[in-house]
């Protein structure tokens, strides 16, 4: 549940930043940017969790 909350905060932050950056002030581009960034972050978290910790000695 913590991950979902963190992902929602990331989505909201990316949406707000994109809304301020794009000169047209349209929600469509901002939502698209926020979704793409969210997919990138979720994918990176998934791959990181799948590989485990690379700095641990075995």
Short mmCIF file of N, CA, C and O in Angstrom, two decimals, residues 9-32:
data_model
loop_
_atom_site.label_atom_id
_atom_site.label_comp_id
_atom_site.label_asym_id
_atom_site.label_seq_id
_atom_site.Cartn_x
_atom_site.Cartn_y
_atom_site.Cartn_z
N UNK A 9 1.81 10.06 -5.36
CA UNK A 9 2.52 11.32 -5.13
C UNK A 9 3.43 11.66 -6.31
O UNK A 9 3.52 12.81 -6.73
N UNK A 10 4.11 10.66 -6.84
CA UNK A 10 4.99 10.87 -8.00
C UNK A 10 4.17 11.31 -9.20
O UNK A 10 4.55 12.25 -9.92
N UNK A 11 3.03 10.66 -9.42
CA UNK A 11 2.17 11.04 -10.54
C UNK A 11 1.67 12.47 -10.39
O UNK A 11 1.72 13.25 -11.34
N UNK A 12 1.22 12.82 -9.20
CA UNK A 12 0.71 14.18 -8.98
C UNK A 12 1.82 15.22 -9.15
O UNK A 12 1.60 16.29 -9.74
N UNK A 13 3.01 14.91 -8.66
CA UNK A 13 4.12 15.84 -8.81
C UNK A 13 4.54 16.02 -10.25
O UNK A 13 4.80 17.15 -10.70
N UNK A 14 4.60 14.92 -10.99
CA UNK A 14 4.95 15.01 -12.41
C UNK A 14 3.88 15.75 -13.20
O UNK A 14 4.20 16.53 -14.11
N UNK A 15 2.63 15.52 -12.86
CA UNK A 15 1.55 16.23 -13.54
C UNK A 15 1.63 17.73 -13.29
O UNK A 15 1.52 18.53 -14.21
N UNK A 16 1.85 18.10 -12.03
CA UNK A 16 1.93 19.52 -11.69
C UNK A 16 3.13 20.18 -12.37
O UNK A 16 3.02 21.29 -12.90
N UNK A 17 4.27 19.50 -12.38
CA UNK A 17 5.46 20.06 -13.01
C UNK A 17 5.25 20.19 -14.51
O UNK A 17 5.60 21.22 -15.11
N UNK A 18 4.68 19.18 -15.15
CA UNK A 18 4.45 19.25 -16.59
C UNK A 18 3.41 20.31 -16.94
O UNK A 18 3.53 20.98 -17.97
N UNK A 19 2.43 20.49 -16.08
CA UNK A 19 1.41 21.52 -16.34
C UNK A 19 2.02 22.91 -16.32
O UNK A 19 1.62 23.78 -17.08
N UNK A 20 3.02 23.10 -15.45
CA UNK A 20 3.68 24.40 -15.39
C UNK A 20 4.71 24.58 -16.50
O UNK A 20 4.95 25.70 -16.95
N UNK A 21 5.32 23.50 -16.96
CA UNK A 21 6.40 23.59 -17.95
C UNK A 21 5.84 23.81 -19.35
O UNK A 21 6.34 24.66 -20.09
N UNK A 22 4.83 23.03 -19.76
CA UNK A 22 4.30 23.15 -21.11
C UNK A 22 3.60 24.48 -21.28
O UNK A 22 2.75 24.85 -20.46
N UNK A 23 3.92 25.22 -22.34
CA UNK A 23 3.37 26.58 -22.49
C UNK A 23 1.87 26.61 -22.79
O UNK A 23 1.22 27.61 -22.54
N UNK A 24 1.32 25.52 -23.32
CA UNK A 24 -0.10 25.54 -23.69
C UNK A 24 -1.02 25.42 -22.48
O UNK A 24 -2.20 25.73 -22.57
N UNK A 25 -0.49 24.93 -21.38
CA UNK A 25 -1.29 24.69 -20.16
C UNK A 25 -2.48 23.76 -20.45
O UNK A 25 -3.59 23.99 -20.02
N UNK A 26 -2.20 22.69 -21.19
CA UNK A 26 -3.23 21.70 -21.47
C UNK A 26 -3.04 20.51 -20.56
O UNK A 26 -1.91 20.15 -20.21
N UNK A 27 -4.12 19.89 -20.16
CA UNK A 27 -4.02 18.75 -19.27
C UNK A 27 -3.64 17.47 -20.02
O UNK A 27 -3.09 16.55 -19.42
N UNK A 28 -3.92 17.42 -21.31
CA UNK A 28 -3.63 16.21 -22.08
C UNK A 28 -2.15 15.87 -22.12
O UNK A 28 -1.75 14.74 -21.82
N UNK A 29 -1.33 16.84 -22.46
CA UNK A 29 0.12 16.60 -22.51
C UNK A 29 0.67 16.34 -21.12
O UNK A 29 1.58 15.53 -20.94
N UNK A 30 0.13 17.01 -20.13
CA UNK A 30 0.61 16.84 -18.76
C UNK A 30 0.29 15.44 -18.24
O UNK A 30 1.13 14.80 -17.61
N UNK A 31 -0.91 14.95 -18.53
CA UNK A 31 -1.29 13.60 -18.11
C UNK A 31 -0.45 12.57 -18.84
O UNK A 31 0.03 11.60 -18.24
N UNK A 32 -0.23 12.76 -20.12
CA UNK A 32 0.59 11.83 -20.89
C UNK A 32 2.01 11.78 -20.35
O UNK A 32 2.58 10.69 -20.17
#
